[in-house]
Short mmCIF file of C-alpha atoms in Angstrom, two decimals:
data_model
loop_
_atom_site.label_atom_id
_atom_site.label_comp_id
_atom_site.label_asym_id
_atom_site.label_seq_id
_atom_site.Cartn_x
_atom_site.Cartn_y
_atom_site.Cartn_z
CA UNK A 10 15.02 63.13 34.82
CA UNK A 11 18.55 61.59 34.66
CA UNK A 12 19.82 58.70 33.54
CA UNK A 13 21.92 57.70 36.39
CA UNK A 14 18.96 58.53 36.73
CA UNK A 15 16.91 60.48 39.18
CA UNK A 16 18.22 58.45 42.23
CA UNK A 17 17.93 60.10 45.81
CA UNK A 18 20.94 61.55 46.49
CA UNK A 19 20.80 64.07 43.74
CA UNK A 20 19.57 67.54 44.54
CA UNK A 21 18.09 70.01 42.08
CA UNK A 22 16.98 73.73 43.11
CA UNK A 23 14.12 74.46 40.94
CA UNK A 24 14.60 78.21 39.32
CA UNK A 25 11.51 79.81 37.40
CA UNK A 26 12.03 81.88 34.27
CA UNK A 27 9.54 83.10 31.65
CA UNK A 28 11.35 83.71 28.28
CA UNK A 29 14.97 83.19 29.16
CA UNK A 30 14.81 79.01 30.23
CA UNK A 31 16.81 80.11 33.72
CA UNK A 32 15.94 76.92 35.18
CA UNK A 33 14.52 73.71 34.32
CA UNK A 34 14.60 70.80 35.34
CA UNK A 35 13.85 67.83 33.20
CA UNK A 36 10.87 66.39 34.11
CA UNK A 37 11.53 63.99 37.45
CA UNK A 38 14.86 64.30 36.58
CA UNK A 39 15.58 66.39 39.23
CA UNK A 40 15.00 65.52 43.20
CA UNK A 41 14.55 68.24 45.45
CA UNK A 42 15.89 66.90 48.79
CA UNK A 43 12.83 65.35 50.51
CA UNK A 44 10.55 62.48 50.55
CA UNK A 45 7.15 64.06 51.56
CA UNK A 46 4.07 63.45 49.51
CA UNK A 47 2.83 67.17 48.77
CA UNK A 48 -0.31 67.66 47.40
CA UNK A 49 -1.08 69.95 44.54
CA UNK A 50 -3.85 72.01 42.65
CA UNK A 51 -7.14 71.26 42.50
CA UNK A 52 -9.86 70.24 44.73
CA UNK A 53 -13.30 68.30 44.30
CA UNK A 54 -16.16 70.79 45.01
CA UNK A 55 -18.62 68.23 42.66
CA UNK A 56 -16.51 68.13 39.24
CA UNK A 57 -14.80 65.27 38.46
CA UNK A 58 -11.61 65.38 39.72
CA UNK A 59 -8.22 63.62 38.21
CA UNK A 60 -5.39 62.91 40.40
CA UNK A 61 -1.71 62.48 39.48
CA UNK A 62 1.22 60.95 41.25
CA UNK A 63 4.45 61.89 40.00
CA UNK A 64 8.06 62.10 41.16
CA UNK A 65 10.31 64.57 41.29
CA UNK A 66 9.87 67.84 39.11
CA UNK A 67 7.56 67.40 36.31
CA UNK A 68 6.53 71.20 36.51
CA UNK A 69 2.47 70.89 35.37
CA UNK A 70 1.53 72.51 37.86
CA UNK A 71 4.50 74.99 38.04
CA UNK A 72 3.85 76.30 34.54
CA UNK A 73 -0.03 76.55 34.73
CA UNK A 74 -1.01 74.05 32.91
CA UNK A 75 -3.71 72.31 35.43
CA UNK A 76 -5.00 75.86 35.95
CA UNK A 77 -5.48 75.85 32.11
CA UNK A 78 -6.65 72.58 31.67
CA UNK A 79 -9.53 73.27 34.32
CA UNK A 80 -10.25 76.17 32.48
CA UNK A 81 -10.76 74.52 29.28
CA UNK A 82 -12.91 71.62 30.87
CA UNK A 83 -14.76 73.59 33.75
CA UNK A 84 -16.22 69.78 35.15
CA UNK A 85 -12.57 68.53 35.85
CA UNK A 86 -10.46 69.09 38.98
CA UNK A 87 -6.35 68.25 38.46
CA UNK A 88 -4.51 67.15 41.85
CA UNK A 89 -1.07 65.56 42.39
CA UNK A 90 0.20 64.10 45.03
CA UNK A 91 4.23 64.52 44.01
CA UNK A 92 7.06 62.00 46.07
CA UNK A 93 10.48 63.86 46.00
CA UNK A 94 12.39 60.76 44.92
CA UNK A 95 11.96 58.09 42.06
CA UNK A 96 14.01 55.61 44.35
CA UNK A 97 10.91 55.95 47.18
CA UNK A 98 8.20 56.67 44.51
CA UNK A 99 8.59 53.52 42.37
CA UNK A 100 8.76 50.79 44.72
CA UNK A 101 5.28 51.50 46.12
CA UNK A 102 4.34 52.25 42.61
CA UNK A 103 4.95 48.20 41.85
CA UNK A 104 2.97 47.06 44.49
CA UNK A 105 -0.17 49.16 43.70
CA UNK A 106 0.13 47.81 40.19
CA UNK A 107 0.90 44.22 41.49
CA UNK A 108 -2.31 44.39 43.46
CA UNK A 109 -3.99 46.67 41.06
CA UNK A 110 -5.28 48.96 43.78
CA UNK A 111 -3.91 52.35 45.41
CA UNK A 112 -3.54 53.98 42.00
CA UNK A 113 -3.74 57.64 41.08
CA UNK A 114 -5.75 58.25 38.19
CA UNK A 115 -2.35 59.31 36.11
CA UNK A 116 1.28 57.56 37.45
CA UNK A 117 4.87 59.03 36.20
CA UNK A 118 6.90 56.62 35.06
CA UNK A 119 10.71 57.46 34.76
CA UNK A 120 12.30 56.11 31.49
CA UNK A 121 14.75 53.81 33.55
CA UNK A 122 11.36 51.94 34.31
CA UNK A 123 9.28 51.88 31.08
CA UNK A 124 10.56 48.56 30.17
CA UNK A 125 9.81 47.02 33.53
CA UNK A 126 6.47 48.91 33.51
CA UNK A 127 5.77 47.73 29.77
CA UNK A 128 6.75 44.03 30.03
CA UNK A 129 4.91 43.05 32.93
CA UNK A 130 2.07 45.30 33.89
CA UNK A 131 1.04 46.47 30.50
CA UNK A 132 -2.20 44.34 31.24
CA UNK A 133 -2.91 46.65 34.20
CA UNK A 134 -2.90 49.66 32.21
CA UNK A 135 -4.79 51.97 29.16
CA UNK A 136 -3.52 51.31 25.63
CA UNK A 137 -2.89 55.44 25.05
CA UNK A 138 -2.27 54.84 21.58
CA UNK A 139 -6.11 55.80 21.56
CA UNK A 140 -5.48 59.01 22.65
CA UNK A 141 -2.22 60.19 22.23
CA UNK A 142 -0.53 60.96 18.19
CA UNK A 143 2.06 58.58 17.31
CA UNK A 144 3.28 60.84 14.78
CA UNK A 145 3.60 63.97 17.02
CA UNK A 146 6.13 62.01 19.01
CA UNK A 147 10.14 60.97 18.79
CA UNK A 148 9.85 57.23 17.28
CA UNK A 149 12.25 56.06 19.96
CA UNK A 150 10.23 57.59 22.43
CA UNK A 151 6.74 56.39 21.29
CA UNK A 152 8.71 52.85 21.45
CA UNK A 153 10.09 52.72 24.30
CA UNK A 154 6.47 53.08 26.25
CA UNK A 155 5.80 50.55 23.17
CA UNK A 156 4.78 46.59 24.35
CA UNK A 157 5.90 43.51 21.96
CA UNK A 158 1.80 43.51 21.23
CA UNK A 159 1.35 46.67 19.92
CA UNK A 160 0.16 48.80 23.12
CA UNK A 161 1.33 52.50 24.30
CA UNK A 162 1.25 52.15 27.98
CA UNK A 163 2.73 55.51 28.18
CA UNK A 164 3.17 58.79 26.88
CA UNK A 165 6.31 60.55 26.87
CA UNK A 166 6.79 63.73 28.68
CA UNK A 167 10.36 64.78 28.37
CA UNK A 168 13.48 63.84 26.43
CA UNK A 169 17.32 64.42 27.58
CA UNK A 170 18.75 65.07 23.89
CA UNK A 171 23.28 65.31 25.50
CA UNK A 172 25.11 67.89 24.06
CA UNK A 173 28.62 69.42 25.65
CA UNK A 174 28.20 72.74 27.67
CA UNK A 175 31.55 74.17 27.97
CA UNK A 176 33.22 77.44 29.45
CA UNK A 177 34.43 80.07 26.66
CA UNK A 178 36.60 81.61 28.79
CA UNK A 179 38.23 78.20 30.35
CA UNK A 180 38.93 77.18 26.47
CA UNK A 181 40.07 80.15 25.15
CA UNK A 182 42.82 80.67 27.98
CA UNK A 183 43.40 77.49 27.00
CA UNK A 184 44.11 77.91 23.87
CA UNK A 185 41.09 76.16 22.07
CA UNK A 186 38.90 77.38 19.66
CA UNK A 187 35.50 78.93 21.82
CA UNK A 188 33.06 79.00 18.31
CA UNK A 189 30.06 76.20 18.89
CA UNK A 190 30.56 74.43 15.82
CA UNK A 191 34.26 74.85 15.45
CA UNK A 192 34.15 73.24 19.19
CA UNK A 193 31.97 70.21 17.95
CA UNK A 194 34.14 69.39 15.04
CA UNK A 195 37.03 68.79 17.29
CA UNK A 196 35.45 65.85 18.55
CA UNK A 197 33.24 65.00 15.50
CA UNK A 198 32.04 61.69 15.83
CA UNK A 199 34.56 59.59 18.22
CA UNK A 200 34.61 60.15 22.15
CA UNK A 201 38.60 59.25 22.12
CA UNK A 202 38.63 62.82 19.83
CA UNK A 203 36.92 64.22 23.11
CA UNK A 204 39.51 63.02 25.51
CA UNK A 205 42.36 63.86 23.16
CA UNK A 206 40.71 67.73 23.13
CA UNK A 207 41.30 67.06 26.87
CA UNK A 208 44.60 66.05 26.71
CA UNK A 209 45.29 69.22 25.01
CA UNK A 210 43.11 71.15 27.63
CA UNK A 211 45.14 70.08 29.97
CA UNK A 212 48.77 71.15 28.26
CA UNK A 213 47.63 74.79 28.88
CA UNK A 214 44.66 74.76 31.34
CA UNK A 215 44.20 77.52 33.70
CA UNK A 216 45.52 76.31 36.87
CA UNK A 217 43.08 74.21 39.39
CA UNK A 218 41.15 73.29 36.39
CA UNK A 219 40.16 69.85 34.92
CA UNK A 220 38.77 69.04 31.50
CA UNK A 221 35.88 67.74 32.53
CA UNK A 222 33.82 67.89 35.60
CA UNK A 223 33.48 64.00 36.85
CA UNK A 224 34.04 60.73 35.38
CA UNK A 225 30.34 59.86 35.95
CA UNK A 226 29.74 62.43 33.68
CA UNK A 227 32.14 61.41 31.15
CA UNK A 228 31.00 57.90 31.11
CA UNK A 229 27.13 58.79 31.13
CA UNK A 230 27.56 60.47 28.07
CA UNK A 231 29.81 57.38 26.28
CA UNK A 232 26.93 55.06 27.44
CA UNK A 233 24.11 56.95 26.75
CA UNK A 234 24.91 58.02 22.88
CA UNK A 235 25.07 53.79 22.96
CA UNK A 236 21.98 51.82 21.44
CA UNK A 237 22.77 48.10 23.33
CA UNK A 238 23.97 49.25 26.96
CA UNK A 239 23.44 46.72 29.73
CA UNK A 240 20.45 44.61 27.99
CA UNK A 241 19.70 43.03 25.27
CA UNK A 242 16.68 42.36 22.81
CA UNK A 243 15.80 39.56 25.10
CA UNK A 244 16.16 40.93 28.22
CA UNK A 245 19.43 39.58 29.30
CA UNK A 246 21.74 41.29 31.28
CA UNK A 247 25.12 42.49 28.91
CA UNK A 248 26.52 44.85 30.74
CA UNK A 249 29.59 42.64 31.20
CA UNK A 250 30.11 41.12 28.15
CA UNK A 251 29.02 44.32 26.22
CA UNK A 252 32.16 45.26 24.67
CA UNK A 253 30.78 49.06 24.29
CA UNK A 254 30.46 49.77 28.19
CA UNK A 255 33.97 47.95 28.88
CA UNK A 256 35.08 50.14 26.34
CA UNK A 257 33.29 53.42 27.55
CA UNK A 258 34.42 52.16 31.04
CA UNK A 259 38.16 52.29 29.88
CA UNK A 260 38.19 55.07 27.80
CA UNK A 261 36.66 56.88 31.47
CA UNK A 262 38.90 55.17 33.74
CA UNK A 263 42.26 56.21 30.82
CA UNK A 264 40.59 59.86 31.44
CA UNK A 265 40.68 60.05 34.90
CA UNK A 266 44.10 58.43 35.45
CA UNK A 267 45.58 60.81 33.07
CA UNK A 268 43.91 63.78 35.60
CA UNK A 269 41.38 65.48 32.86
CA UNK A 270 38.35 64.68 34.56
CA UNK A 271 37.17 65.89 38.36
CA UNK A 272 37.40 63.64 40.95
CA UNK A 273 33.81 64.56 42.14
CA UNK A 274 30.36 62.65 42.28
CA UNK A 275 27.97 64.43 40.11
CA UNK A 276 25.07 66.49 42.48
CA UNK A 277 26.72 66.25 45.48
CA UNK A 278 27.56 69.28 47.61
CA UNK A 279 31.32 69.12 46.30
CA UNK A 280 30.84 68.62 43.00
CA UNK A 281 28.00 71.91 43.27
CA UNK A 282 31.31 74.13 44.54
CA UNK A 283 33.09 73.10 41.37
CA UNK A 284 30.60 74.68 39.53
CA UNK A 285 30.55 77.84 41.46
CA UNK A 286 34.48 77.95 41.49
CA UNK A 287 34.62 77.59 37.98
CA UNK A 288 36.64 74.20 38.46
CA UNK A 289 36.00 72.76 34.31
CA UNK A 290 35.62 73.44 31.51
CA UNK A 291 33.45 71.10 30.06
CA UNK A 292 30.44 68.89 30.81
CA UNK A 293 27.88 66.09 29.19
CA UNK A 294 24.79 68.02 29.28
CA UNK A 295 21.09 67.85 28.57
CA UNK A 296 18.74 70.83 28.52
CA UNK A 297 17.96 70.23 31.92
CA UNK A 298 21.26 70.95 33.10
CA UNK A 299 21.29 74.73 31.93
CA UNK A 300 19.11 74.94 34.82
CA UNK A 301 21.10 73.58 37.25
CA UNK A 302 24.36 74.98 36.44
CA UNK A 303 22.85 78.16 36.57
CA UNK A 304 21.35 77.45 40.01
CA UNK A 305 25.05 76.12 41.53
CA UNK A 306 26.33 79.20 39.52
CA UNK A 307 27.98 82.59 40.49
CA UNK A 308 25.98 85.62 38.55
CA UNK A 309 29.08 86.55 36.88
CA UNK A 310 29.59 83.78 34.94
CA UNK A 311 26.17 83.90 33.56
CA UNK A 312 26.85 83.92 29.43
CA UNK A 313 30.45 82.27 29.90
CA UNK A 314 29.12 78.93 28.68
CA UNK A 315 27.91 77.91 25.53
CA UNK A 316 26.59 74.34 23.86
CA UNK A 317 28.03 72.30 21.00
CA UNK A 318 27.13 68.73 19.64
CA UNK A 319 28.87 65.82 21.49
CA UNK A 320 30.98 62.99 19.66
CA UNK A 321 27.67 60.91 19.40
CA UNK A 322 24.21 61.91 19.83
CA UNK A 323 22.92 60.62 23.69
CA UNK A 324 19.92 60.96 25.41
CA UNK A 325 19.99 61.35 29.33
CA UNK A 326 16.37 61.03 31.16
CA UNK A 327 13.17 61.36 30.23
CA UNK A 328 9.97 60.66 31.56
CA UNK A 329 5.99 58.90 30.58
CA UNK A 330 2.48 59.16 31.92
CA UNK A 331 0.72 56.01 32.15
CA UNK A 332 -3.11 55.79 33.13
CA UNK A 333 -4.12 52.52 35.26
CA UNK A 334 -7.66 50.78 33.88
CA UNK A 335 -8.42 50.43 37.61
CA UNK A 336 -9.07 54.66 37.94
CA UNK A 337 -12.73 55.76 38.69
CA UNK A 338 -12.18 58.40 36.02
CA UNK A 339 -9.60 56.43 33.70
CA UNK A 340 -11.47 57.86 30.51
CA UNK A 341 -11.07 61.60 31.30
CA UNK A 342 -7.56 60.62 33.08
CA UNK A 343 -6.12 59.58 29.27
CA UNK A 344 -7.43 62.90 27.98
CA UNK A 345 -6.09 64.49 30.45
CA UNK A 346 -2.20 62.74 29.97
CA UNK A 347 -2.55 62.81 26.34
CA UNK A 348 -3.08 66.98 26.52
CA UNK A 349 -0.24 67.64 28.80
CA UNK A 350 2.05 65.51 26.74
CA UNK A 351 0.46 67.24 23.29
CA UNK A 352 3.26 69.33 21.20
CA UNK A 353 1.92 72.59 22.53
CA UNK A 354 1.77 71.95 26.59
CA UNK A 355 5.65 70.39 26.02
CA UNK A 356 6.60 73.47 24.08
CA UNK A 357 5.43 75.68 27.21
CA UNK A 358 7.26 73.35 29.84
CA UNK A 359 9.97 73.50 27.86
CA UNK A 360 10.14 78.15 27.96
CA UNK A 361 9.20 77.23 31.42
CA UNK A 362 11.14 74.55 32.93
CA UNK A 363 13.37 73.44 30.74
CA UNK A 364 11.95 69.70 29.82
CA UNK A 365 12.82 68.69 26.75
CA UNK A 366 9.99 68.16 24.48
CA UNK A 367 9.47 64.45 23.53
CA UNK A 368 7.23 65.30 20.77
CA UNK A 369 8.92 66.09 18.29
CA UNK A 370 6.08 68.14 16.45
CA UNK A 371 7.15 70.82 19.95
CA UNK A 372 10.14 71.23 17.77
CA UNK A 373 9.11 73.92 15.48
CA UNK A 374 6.89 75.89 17.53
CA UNK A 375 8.32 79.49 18.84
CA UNK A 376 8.91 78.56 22.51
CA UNK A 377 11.40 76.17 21.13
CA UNK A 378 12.99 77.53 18.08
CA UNK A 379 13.28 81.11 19.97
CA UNK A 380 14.62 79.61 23.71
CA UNK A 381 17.19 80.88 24.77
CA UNK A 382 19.36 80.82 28.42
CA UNK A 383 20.62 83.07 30.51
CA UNK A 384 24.29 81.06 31.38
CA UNK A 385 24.67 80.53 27.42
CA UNK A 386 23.93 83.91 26.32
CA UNK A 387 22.55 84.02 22.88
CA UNK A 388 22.62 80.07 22.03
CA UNK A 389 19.74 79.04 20.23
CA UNK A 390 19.37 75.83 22.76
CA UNK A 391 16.24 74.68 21.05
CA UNK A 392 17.96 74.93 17.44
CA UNK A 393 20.78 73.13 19.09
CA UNK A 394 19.17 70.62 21.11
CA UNK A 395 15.92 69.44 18.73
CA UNK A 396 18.41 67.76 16.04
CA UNK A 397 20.61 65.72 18.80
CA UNK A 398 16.82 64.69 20.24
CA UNK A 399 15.89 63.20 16.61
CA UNK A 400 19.75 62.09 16.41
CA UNK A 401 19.42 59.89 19.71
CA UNK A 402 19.43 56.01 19.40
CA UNK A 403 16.46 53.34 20.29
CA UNK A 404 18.16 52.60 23.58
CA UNK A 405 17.40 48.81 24.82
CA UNK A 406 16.30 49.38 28.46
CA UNK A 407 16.16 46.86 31.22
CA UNK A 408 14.58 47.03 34.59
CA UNK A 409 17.53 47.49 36.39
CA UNK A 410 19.36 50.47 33.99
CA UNK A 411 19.71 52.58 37.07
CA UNK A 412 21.18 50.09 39.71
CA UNK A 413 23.93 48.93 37.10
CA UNK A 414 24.84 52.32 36.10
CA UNK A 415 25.01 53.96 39.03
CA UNK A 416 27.48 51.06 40.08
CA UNK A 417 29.26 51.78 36.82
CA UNK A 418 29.56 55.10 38.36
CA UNK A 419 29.51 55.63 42.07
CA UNK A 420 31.24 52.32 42.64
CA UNK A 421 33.21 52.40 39.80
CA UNK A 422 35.17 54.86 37.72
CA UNK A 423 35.08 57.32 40.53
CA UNK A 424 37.53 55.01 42.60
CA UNK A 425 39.88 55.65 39.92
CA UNK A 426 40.70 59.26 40.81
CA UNK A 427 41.03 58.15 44.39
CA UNK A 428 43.62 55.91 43.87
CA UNK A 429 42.60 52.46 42.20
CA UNK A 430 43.54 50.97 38.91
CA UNK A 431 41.47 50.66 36.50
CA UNK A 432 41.18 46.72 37.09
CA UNK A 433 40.42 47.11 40.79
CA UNK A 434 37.65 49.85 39.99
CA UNK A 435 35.82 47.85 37.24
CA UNK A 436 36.44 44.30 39.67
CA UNK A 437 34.41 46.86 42.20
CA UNK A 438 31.95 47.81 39.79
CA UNK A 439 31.05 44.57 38.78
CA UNK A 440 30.60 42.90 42.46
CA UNK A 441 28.54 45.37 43.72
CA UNK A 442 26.20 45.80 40.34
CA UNK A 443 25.86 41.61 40.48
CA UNK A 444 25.08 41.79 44.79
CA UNK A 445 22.33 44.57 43.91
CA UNK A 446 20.84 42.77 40.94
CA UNK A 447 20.23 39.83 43.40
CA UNK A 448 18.31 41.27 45.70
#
């Protein structure tokens, strides 16, 4: 699940691995091209069946765990009914809970719309504090599904702890140190640290190469290690009086102009190439993204990257399963959410597919403490990841998080490497964020 955030035109290809995390995607954070409604496991045969809708990649079914959930309660049948893309999934998903009918039993929820979800149809939905543990989960996380009365209207599947992957090879030729933690220190704390590193990336960078991959990327990662983004406590928007996002917004736009960043819009078919061409050297990256790097990568660079901590901890995507009161079967439908978002079923999507586990009881369990991938070699990503997930700050998230940073992005500090000033591509920014948030 992204945080730009699981929008339609991003792609994902889906890789399965067993023990090495090859692929994984985290949860819905990943769209896989179409808009179909597929159905999934299960059928009804007399037992009482539970049925899911979900976007994206949320891998349940993927990594067994309906299989072993039947198996464990013989009288239930598991089925999902899975839409591609959160931007054609949620939209429908209001309207059944504005007229409190159409509803699966169990309804994904991506983190850019818990707060929408939470403020205003919290009375249409089960209070999973009674069935979910509070103390097996991230604080932020449990909050964030968290109403201003008290009630848990969902339970958190995934997190998106950001760290930096970066090429050993890229750095070394260019003359930077390629140890993990020597890496992180050059940027300790301060994101102007990471675009100086750049600056000096770029005095001796092989040639064709940029620092970074994209300036969405670069200001993604700024924003997201941010507690007050584009909303506030209230609910008002900020975005443009926020002095942190004009800030991150410069510091992105200063990057680009000065050629250290890509000029390529992240999971497109271009920006994919610069990946397999080897194009930068570094990148804001969740655990999710080991996946798809490796899937956009050439074999031979499998082991060239590696993962150290970013200037700030960030969190990017993340995803919650809420249960509707209107469900035939809402009981054994909150059982069923609260088990495959328990510490144990979290730890195996995690070996599986890659999703970050949002309880952070997952985090000392072998599947994460011994994960390892195949394009960073030897890294202990669960070691490396599980601190920067406990690190990450209580974000304030509005309803329309996705619509203003995608402008921020796509409309925005992209037009800077195409020409624009930074004036011109913030003026841009800011007309077509205000046009959307009208509609």
């Amino acid at each position: 699940m992204r945080a730009r955030t699981r929008t339609g035109r991003r792609k994902v290809v889906v890789l399965a691995a067993v023990a090495s995390l090859g692929a994984g995607l985290l949860a819905g954070c990943a769209d896989d091209g179409g808009d179909e409604e597929s159905p999934g496991s299960g059928s009804g045969g007399g037992k009482t069946k539970i049925t899911l809708g979900l976007f994206g990649s949320f891998g349940f079914e993927e990594a067994g765990l309906y299989k072993e959930y039947e198996k464990l309660n013989p009288d239930i049948s598991v089925q999902q009914t899975v839409i591609e893309r959160n931007e054609n999934y949620y939209p429908p998903l209001v309207n059944h809970l504005t007229t409190n009918s159409g509803l699966q039993d169990i309804q994904g929820i991506e983190v850019g719309n818990i707060n929408e979800v939470a403020n205003t149809y919290a009375d249409k939905l089960v209070d999973l504090s009674k069935y979910g543990k509070e103390s097996d989960f991230l604080d932020w996380k449990w909050k964030q599904a968290t109403t201003k009365s008290g009630e848990t209207i969902g339970l958190g599947t995934d997190v998106g702890p950001m760290a930096i992957c970066y090429r050993k090879d890229l750095f070394e030729a260019a003359g930077l140190p390629t140890d993990r933690a020597e890496v992180g220190k050059l940027w300790e704390g301060d994101w102007e640290k990471f675009v100086d590193v750049g600056k000096d990336y770029k005095a001796k960078a092989p040639k064709g190469t940029t620092f970074m991959d994209s300036p969405g990327g670069l200001l993604n990662a700024i924003i997201g290690s941010e507690k007050d983004r584009f909303y506030d406590s209230s609910g008002e928007v900020i975005y443009k009086s926020n002095p942190a996002v004009k800030a991150a917004f410069d510091l992105t736009a200063a990057a680009a102009e000065d050629g250290l960043v890509g000029n390529q819009t992240q999971f497109q078919p271009a920006w994919d190439t610069t990946i397999a061409n080897s194009k930068f050297a570094a990148m804001s990256c969740p655990p999710w993204m080991l996946g798809y790097i490796e899937s956009k990568s050439k074999p031979e660079d499998a082991g060239k990257w590696d993962v150290a901590s970013p200037p700030k901890p960030g969190n990017w995507g993340g995803s919650f399963l809420a249960v509707p009161k209107s469900g035939k079967n809402a009981e054994e439908a909150a059982k069923l959410a609260a088990w495959l978002t328990a510490p144990e079923q979290q730890a195996k999507l995690f070996a599986k597919r890659g999703s970050f586990p949002s309880a952070e009881a997952a985090y000392d369990l072998p599947l994460v403490t011994g994960a390892k991938n195949k394009m960073t070699g030897d890294a202990p990503i669960g070691e490396i990841f599980a601190p920067l997930a406990k690190e990450s700050p209580i974000q304030t998230i509005g309803p329309k998080d996705q619509i203003i940073q995608q402008g921020l992005t796509d409309n925005g500090v992209i037009l800077v490497t195409q020409g624009k000033s930074p004036k011109e591509a913030w003026d841009t920014a800011v007309k077509t964020i205000d046009n959307n948030l009208e509609k």
